[in-house]
Tab-separated table of C-alpha atoms in Angstrom:
chain	number	residue	atom	x	y	z
A	1	MET	CA	16.813	-0.522	8.307
A	2	PHE	CA	19.066	2.465	8.958
A	3	VAL	CA	16.285	4.541	10.498
A	4	GLY	CA	15.850	1.915	13.202
A	5	ARG	CA	19.514	1.217	13.991
A	6	ALA	CA	22.816	3.052	14.147
A	7	PHE	CA	24.190	1.848	10.828
A	8	LEU	CA	26.072	5.046	10.116
A	9	ARG	CA	27.796	7.498	12.363
A	10	GLY	CA	29.997	10.533	11.892
A	11	ASN	CA	33.588	10.832	13.129
A	12	SER	CA	33.697	13.700	15.635
A	13	ALA	CA	37.124	14.889	14.475
A	14	THR	CA	36.492	14.763	10.721
A	15	MET	CA	32.717	14.364	10.491
A	16	ALA	CA	32.588	16.069	7.083
A	17	LYS	CA	35.092	13.597	5.613
A	18	LYS	CA	34.370	10.185	7.094
A	19	ARG	CA	31.309	7.989	7.431
A	20	PHE	CA	31.314	4.522	8.998
A	21	VAL	CA	28.692	2.000	7.886
A	22	ASN	CA	27.843	-0.892	10.170
A	23	THR	CA	28.159	-4.284	8.452
A	24	LYS	CA	24.644	-5.139	9.670
A	25	PHE	CA	23.451	-2.686	7.035
A	26	TRP	CA	23.482	-5.527	4.467
A	27	ASP	CA	21.366	-7.837	6.657
A	28	ASP	CA	18.610	-5.324	7.296
A	29	SER	CA	15.184	-6.475	6.093
A	30	TYR	CA	14.529	-3.268	4.137
A	31	ILE	CA	17.927	-3.263	2.404
A	32	THR	CA	17.720	-6.953	1.441
A	33	ASN	CA	14.451	-6.287	-0.400
A	34	LEU	CA	15.965	-3.520	-2.551
A	35	ASP	CA	17.190	-4.054	-6.094
A	36	PRO	CA	20.993	-3.878	-6.562
A	37	ILE	CA	20.772	-0.407	-8.092
A	38	GLU	CA	18.564	0.769	-5.190
A	39	LYS	CA	21.086	-0.580	-2.663
A	40	LEU	CA	23.806	1.423	-4.396
A	41	MET	CA	21.665	4.564	-4.325
A	42	PHE	CA	20.777	4.142	-0.641
A	43	LEU	CA	24.428	3.703	0.321
A	44	TYR	CA	25.349	6.695	-1.847
A	45	PHE	CA	22.899	8.953	0.002
A	46	LEU	CA	24.542	7.946	3.296
A	47	THR	CA	28.177	8.286	2.206
A	48	ASN	CA	28.550	10.747	-0.695
A	49	PRO	CA	30.929	13.737	-0.244
A	50	LEU	CA	28.066	16.194	0.358
A	51	THR	CA	26.448	14.327	3.263
A	52	ASP	CA	26.164	16.248	6.514
A	53	ILE	CA	26.060	15.167	10.141
A	54	CYS	CA	22.446	16.368	10.481
A	55	GLY	CA	21.275	14.187	7.557
A	56	ILE	CA	20.108	17.185	5.505
A	57	TYR	CA	22.249	18.384	2.634
A	58	GLU	CA	21.992	20.065	-0.754
A	59	ILE	CA	22.731	18.042	-3.891
A	60	GLN	CA	21.620	18.272	-7.512
A	61	ILE	CA	20.122	15.391	-9.465
A	62	ARG	CA	22.766	15.766	-12.166
A	63	ARG	CA	25.481	15.280	-9.507
A	64	ILE	CA	23.778	12.112	-8.260
A	65	ALA	CA	23.485	10.784	-11.828
A	66	PHE	CA	27.138	11.630	-12.588
A	67	ASP	CA	28.528	10.059	-9.393
A	68	THR	CA	26.523	6.819	-9.637
A	69	GLY	CA	26.288	6.405	-13.425
A	70	ILE	CA	22.491	6.111	-13.097
A	71	ASP	CA	20.368	8.175	-15.509
A	72	LYS	CA	18.276	11.009	-14.087
A	73	GLU	CA	14.938	9.345	-14.789
A	74	MET	CA	15.952	6.273	-12.778
A	75	VAL	CA	17.285	8.499	-9.973
A	76	PHE	CA	13.853	10.144	-9.669
A	77	LYS	CA	12.134	6.747	-9.735
A	78	ILE	CA	14.323	5.407	-6.912
A	79	LEU	CA	13.840	8.601	-4.870
A	80	ASN	CA	10.091	8.166	-5.297
A	81	ARG	CA	10.347	4.722	-3.707
A	82	PHE	CA	12.551	5.903	-0.828
A	83	SER	CA	10.212	8.799	-0.008
A	84	GLY	CA	7.182	6.502	-0.285
A	85	ASP	CA	8.887	4.154	2.185
A	86	LYS	CA	9.594	7.127	4.494
A	87	LYS	CA	13.368	6.681	4.379
A	88	ILE	CA	14.877	9.411	2.199
A	89	TYR	CA	13.202	12.521	0.768
A	90	TYR	CA	14.266	14.910	-2.009
A	91	LEU	CA	12.964	18.399	-1.201
A	92	ASP	CA	13.659	21.171	-3.734
A	93	GLY	CA	17.290	20.182	-4.258
A	94	TRP	CA	17.910	18.982	-0.665
A	95	ILE	CA	18.201	15.387	0.586
A	96	TYR	CA	16.627	14.558	3.947
A	97	VAL	CA	17.620	11.192	5.453
A	98	GLN	CA	14.989	10.539	8.076
A	99	ASN	CA	16.322	9.877	11.614
A	100	PHE	CA	19.915	10.319	10.386
A	101	ALA	CA	21.004	12.595	13.251
A	102	LYS	CA	19.101	10.656	15.920
A	103	HIS	CA	21.212	7.543	15.328
A	104	GLN	CA	24.630	9.179	15.630
A	105	ASN	CA	26.811	8.414	18.641
A	106	ILE	CA	25.896	11.727	20.247
A	107	ASN	CA	28.457	13.620	22.318
A	108	ASP	CA	28.966	17.355	22.867
A	109	SER	CA	31.070	17.701	19.724
A	110	ILE	CA	28.584	15.809	17.542
A	111	GLN	CA	25.654	17.770	18.992
A	112	LYS	CA	27.348	21.087	18.251
A	113	GLY	CA	28.123	19.868	14.718
A	114	ILE	CA	24.469	18.989	14.146
A	115	GLU	CA	23.337	22.380	15.444
A	116	ARG	CA	25.818	24.194	13.165
A	117	SER	CA	24.659	22.177	10.160
A	118	MET	CA	20.989	22.850	10.866
A	119	LYS	CA	21.628	26.614	10.791
A	120	ILE	CA	22.605	26.542	7.099
A	121	VAL	CA	19.504	24.615	6.020
A	122	PRO	CA	16.923	27.024	4.471
A	123	SER	CA	13.893	27.681	6.641
A	124	GLU	CA	11.485	26.504	3.920
A	125	ILE	CA	13.257	23.118	3.787
A	126	LEU	CA	13.088	22.776	7.567
A	127	ALA	CA	9.370	23.611	7.413
A	128	LYS	CA	8.766	20.814	4.892
A	129	ILE	CA	10.760	18.369	7.029
A	130	LYS	CA	8.665	19.311	10.057
A	131	GLU	CA	5.507	18.617	8.062
A	132	ILE	CA	6.859	15.214	7.017
A	133	GLU	CA	7.645	14.329	10.640
A	134	ASN	CA	4.153	15.434	11.721
A	135	ILE	CA	2.604	13.296	8.984
A	136	ASP	CA	4.516	10.243	10.235
A	137	LYS	CA	3.248	10.876	13.776
A	138	ILE	CA	-0.313	11.049	12.472
A	139	SER	CA	0.189	7.775	10.601
A	140	GLU	CA	1.550	6.045	13.704
A	141	ARG	CA	-1.257	7.395	15.913
A	142	TYR	CA	-3.973	6.063	13.654
A	143	GLY	CA	-2.369	2.795	12.635
A	144	GLN	CA	-1.507	3.498	8.991
A	145	LYS	CA	-0.020	0.404	7.390
A	146	GLN	CA	2.828	0.503	4.915
A	147	ILE	CA	1.757	-0.098	1.322
A	148	PRO	CA	3.421	-3.241	-0.130
A	149	ASN	CA	5.926	-2.641	-2.920
A	150	GLY	CA	3.917	-4.691	-5.414
A	151	GLN	CA	0.787	-2.641	-4.769
A	152	ARG	CA	2.787	0.616	-4.876
A	153	LYS	CA	4.140	-0.283	-8.328
A	154	ARG	CA	0.653	-1.247	-9.515
A	155	ILE	CA	-0.808	2.124	-8.442
A	156	LEU	CA	2.070	4.035	-10.079
A	157	GLU	CA	1.523	2.185	-13.373
A	158	ARG	CA	-2.227	2.689	-13.171
A	159	ASP	CA	-1.776	6.460	-12.771
A	160	ASN	CA	0.950	6.596	-15.470
A	161	TYR	CA	3.609	7.710	-12.972
A	162	MET	CA	1.973	11.162	-12.702
A	163	CYS	CA	0.515	13.198	-9.844
A	164	LYS	CA	-3.282	13.120	-10.077
A	165	LYS	CA	-3.497	16.819	-9.140
A	166	CYS	CA	-0.684	18.616	-10.999
A	167	SER	CA	0.590	15.911	-13.443
A	168	SER	CA	4.132	16.155	-11.994
A	169	THR	CA	6.386	13.115	-12.509
A	170	ILE	CA	8.864	14.019	-9.718
A	171	ASN	CA	8.849	12.999	-6.024
A	172	LEU	CA	5.761	10.791	-6.371
A	173	GLU	CA	4.034	9.246	-3.354
A	174	ILE	CA	1.026	7.001	-2.780
A	175	ASP	CA	-1.808	8.802	-0.963
A	176	HIS	CA	-4.955	7.525	0.755
A	177	ILE	CA	-8.020	9.260	-0.685
A	178	VAL	CA	-9.990	8.486	2.476
A	179	PRO	CA	-7.409	8.887	5.287
A	180	VAL	CA	-6.604	5.909	7.480
A	181	PHE	CA	-7.760	7.776	10.599
A	182	GLN	CA	-11.151	8.143	8.912
A	183	GLY	CA	-11.428	4.441	8.181
A	184	GLY	CA	-9.644	4.390	4.810
A	185	GLU	CA	-8.050	1.101	3.764
A	186	ASN	CA	-5.024	0.044	1.709
A	187	ILE	CA	-7.084	-0.976	-1.309
A	188	ASP	CA	-6.396	0.121	-4.875
A	189	GLU	CA	-9.631	2.103	-5.098
A	190	ASN	CA	-8.581	4.198	-2.070
A	191	LEU	CA	-5.042	4.912	-3.330
A	192	ARG	CA	-3.760	7.471	-5.806
A	193	VAL	CA	-0.468	9.018	-6.915
A	194	LEU	CA	0.385	12.517	-5.654
A	195	CYS	CA	3.635	14.435	-5.853
A	196	GLN	CA	5.276	15.370	-2.584
A	197	SER	CA	4.080	19.000	-2.731
A	198	CYS	CA	0.434	18.102	-3.362
A	199	ASN	CA	0.555	15.347	-0.747
A	200	LEU	CA	1.925	17.738	1.891
A	201	ALA	CA	-0.811	20.245	1.108
A	202	TYR	CA	-3.444	17.503	1.382
A	203	TYR	CA	-1.979	16.337	4.687
A	204	ARG	CA	-2.293	19.833	6.143
A	205	GLU	CA	-6.035	19.355	5.916
A	206	LYS	CA	-5.760	15.937	7.598
A	207	LYS	CA	-3.522	17.367	10.325
A	208	ALA	CA	-6.080	20.073	11.119
A	209	VAL	CA	-8.615	17.342	11.890
A	210	CYS	CA	-6.095	15.456	14.023
A	211	ASP	CA	-5.200	18.603	15.963
A	212	ARG	CA	-8.848	19.003	16.928
A	213	VAL	CA	-8.876	15.402	18.122
A	214	VAL	CA	-5.706	15.855	20.193
A	215	GLN	CA	-7.051	19.040	21.787
A	216	SER	CA	-10.355	17.412	22.690
A	217	GLY	CA	-8.645	14.275	24.007
A	218	THR	CA	-11.137	12.004	22.315
A	219	GLU	CA	-11.628	10.428	18.938
A	220	CYS	CA	-15.345	11.033	18.875
A	221	ASP	CA	-14.790	14.265	16.918
A	222	ILE	CA	-13.146	12.499	14.003
A	223	PRO	CA	-15.480	12.753	11.042
A	224	LYS	CA	-16.228	9.265	9.774
A	225	PRO	CA	-16.962	8.796	6.104
A	226	ILE	CA	-20.680	8.106	5.813
A	227	PRO	CA	-21.719	6.442	2.584
A	228	GLU	CA	-24.352	8.496	0.847
A	229	PRO	CA	-26.857	7.250	-1.713
A	230	LYS	CA	-25.647	7.905	-5.203
A	231	PRO	CA	-27.594	10.793	-6.703
A	232	ILE	CA	-29.368	10.264	-9.977
A	233	PRO	CA	-27.098	11.858	-12.563
A	234	GLU	CA	-28.570	14.744	-14.445
A	235	PRO	CA	-28.590	14.442	-18.218
A	236	LYS	CA	-25.534	16.108	-19.705
A	237	PRO	CA	-26.263	19.035	-21.998
A	238	ILE	CA	-25.728	18.314	-25.659
A	239	PRO	CA	-22.583	20.239	-26.655
A	240	GLU	CA	-22.631	22.706	-29.474
A	241	PRO	CA	-21.155	21.470	-32.780
A	242	LYS	CA	-17.911	23.445	-32.304
A	243	GLU	CA	-17.491	22.219	-28.721
A	244	LEU	CA	-18.162	18.623	-29.778
A	245	ALA	CA	-15.635	18.874	-32.588
A	246	ALA	CA	-12.992	20.184	-30.173
A	247	GLN	CA	-13.648	17.323	-27.746
A	248	ASN	CA	-13.375	14.741	-30.511
A	249	ALA	CA	-10.141	16.293	-31.771
A	250	ALA	CA	-8.608	16.202	-28.287
A	251	GLY	CA	-9.633	12.568	-27.878
A	252	ARG	CA	-8.145	11.590	-31.248
A	253	LYS	CA	-4.890	13.405	-30.375
A	254	ASP	CA	-4.481	11.570	-27.065
A	255	GLN	CA	-5.317	8.234	-28.688
A	256	GLY	CA	-2.762	8.854	-31.437
A	257	ILE	CA	-0.024	9.539	-28.892
A	258	ILE	CA	-0.960	6.434	-26.905
A	259	ASP	CA	-0.977	4.240	-30.036
A	260	ILE	CA	2.468	5.488	-31.099
A	261	LEU	CA	4.033	5.038	-27.642
A	262	ASN	CA	2.393	1.633	-27.300
A	263	SER	CA	3.888	0.494	-30.633
A	264	PHE	CA	7.417	0.699	-29.191
A	265	LYS	CA	6.779	-2.403	-27.090
A	266	CYS	CA	8.254	-4.447	-29.956
A	267	VAL	CA	11.716	-2.961	-29.290
A	268	ASN	CA	11.523	-1.587	-25.718
A	269	SER	CA	10.266	-3.669	-22.806
A	270	SER	CA	10.107	-0.506	-20.644
A	271	TYR	CA	7.760	1.310	-23.035
A	272	LYS	CA	4.992	1.751	-20.434
A	273	LYS	CA	6.984	4.244	-18.361
A	274	TYR	CA	7.010	6.685	-21.301
A	275	PHE	CA	3.226	7.216	-21.165
A	276	GLY	CA	3.809	9.695	-18.332
A	277	ASN	CA	6.946	11.268	-19.825
A	278	LYS	CA	6.214	14.726	-21.260
A	279	SER	CA	9.195	14.665	-23.655
A	280	GLN	CA	8.183	11.313	-25.128
A	281	ARG	CA	4.523	12.331	-25.442
A	282	SER	CA	5.507	15.583	-27.161
A	283	ALA	CA	7.769	13.715	-29.581
A	284	ALA	CA	4.967	11.267	-30.418
A	285	ASP	CA	2.585	14.197	-30.978
A	286	ARG	CA	5.023	15.909	-33.370
A	287	LEU	CA	5.676	12.671	-35.265
A	288	GLU	CA	1.942	12.194	-35.768
A	289	LYS	CA	1.431	15.778	-36.965
A	290	ILE	CA	4.350	15.708	-39.420
A	291	HIS	CA	4.209	12.156	-40.770
A	292	GLY	CA	0.780	10.833	-39.828
A	293	LYS	CA	0.025	8.111	-37.307
A	294	ASP	CA	-0.179	5.260	-39.831
A	295	ASN	CA	3.217	6.122	-41.326
A	296	VAL	CA	4.806	6.319	-37.873
A	297	LEU	CA	3.359	2.952	-36.870
A	298	GLN	CA	4.734	1.374	-40.071
A	299	VAL	CA	8.202	2.767	-39.332
A	300	VAL	CA	8.146	1.547	-35.729
A	301	ALA	CA	7.186	-1.934	-36.982
A	302	LEU	CA	10.492	-2.005	-38.897
A	303	LEU	CA	12.650	-1.058	-35.906
A	304	GLU	CA	12.919	-4.616	-34.624
A	305	MET	CA	14.718	-5.423	-37.897
A	306	THR	CA	16.743	-2.206	-38.385
A	307	ASN	CA	18.039	-2.117	-34.796
A	308	LYS	CA	19.879	-5.365	-35.518
A	309	GLN	CA	21.687	-3.887	-38.518
A	310	LYS	CA	25.285	-2.792	-37.964
A	311	PHE	CA	25.145	0.712	-39.418
A	312	ALA	CA	21.485	1.529	-38.851
A	313	PRO	CA	20.542	4.179	-36.253
A	314	LYS	CA	19.347	2.503	-33.059
A	315	VAL	CA	15.850	3.656	-32.106
A	316	TYR	CA	13.925	2.566	-29.000
A	317	THR	CA	11.793	5.612	-28.085
A	318	ALA	CA	9.668	8.298	-29.735
A	319	CYS	CA	12.344	10.948	-29.072
A	320	GLN	CA	14.994	8.814	-30.754
A	321	LEU	CA	12.707	8.177	-33.721
A	322	GLU	CA	12.076	11.904	-34.143
A	323	ASP	CA	15.814	12.640	-34.075
A	324	ASN	CA	16.732	9.817	-36.472
A	325	TRP	CA	13.759	9.829	-38.857
A	326	ASP	CA	15.702	11.025	-41.930
A	327	ARG	CA	18.724	8.808	-41.194
A	328	LEU	CA	16.477	5.799	-40.722
A	329	LYS	CA	14.648	6.555	-43.981
A	330	ASP	CA	17.925	6.903	-45.910
A	331	PHE	CA	19.305	3.705	-44.417
A	332	CYS	CA	16.214	1.689	-45.290
A	333	ILE	CA	16.296	2.969	-48.872
A	334	THR	CA	20.021	2.650	-49.554
A	335	GLY	CA	21.184	0.162	-46.919
A	336	ILE	CA	19.263	-2.989	-46.155
A	337	LYS	CA	16.444	-2.369	-48.678
A	338	PRO	CA	13.645	-3.928	-46.647
A	339	LYS	CA	10.706	-5.503	-48.384
A	340	LYS	CA	8.383	-3.067	-46.603
A	341	THR	CA	8.608	0.457	-47.962
A	342	LEU	CA	8.633	3.426	-45.615
A	343	ILE	CA	5.821	5.877	-46.265
A	344	VAL	CA	7.111	9.411	-45.821
């Protein structure tokens, strides 16, 4: 992979304009395991017009989507994988290609170019990069193993592609609940999804422990997780009628949203990724409030048929259904006249 070999180097005379990619790039074990669209994205991050000799540069998601033709949601998903694999990070509008500068053909001119480029990077971005590098050193010191891609995808789906602390859907990473240096393992029960910001904050706590170990020169100070007997749970207080009603209402609301989003599996094989999408969840919530869950489910059941019709509005998500509800109703009444009648 690029971070282990000099696949890309800057031209000392026109370093801002030219990038040379070694042909061995395509034979690298990491690159060969990427999907075609991920290979395109990785190469784009190394060669786009905004790249800098230090490997840190500012770029907006909309620019990435425009240049590559990949929608923003997929761009975030691919960036999540690259950051989880410790290759490329997206930090508050800045791309950081790990070990980019280290693998240049360094000479005095290149070194001066790197130093000039580093001066324009905001101090808060450099601070986050330093934290990332410290985290990687901690992982290497205590033998942290890379999480397989299949397991990573399974954990992301289990946690609905959302940070377990702040519910963010951007810059997601897989975190060990019990750190590796405390005996934590790469098992599903010890893994969770955190966004980059929450993960960095959590790692500050881990780093504090490691710093004490380094200063003492021994690992005997590392707190080991000691299993404790499970306490007998205390009986939960019986909620007041109003509190109970509010809890039931919240539960019914969430279940209604889930049922509506789940119903789109008949027309959209990627329906699961919308469970963690705030826009799609909000659209499903509004559809349920305005039209009722049963009516919405009946309409979605007809989409497999209407999407095949020439002049019918094409609907594959809750947002599209909300936008095209009236058009779809009119088409079903005046166009194909389905046997099933829409309830509105």
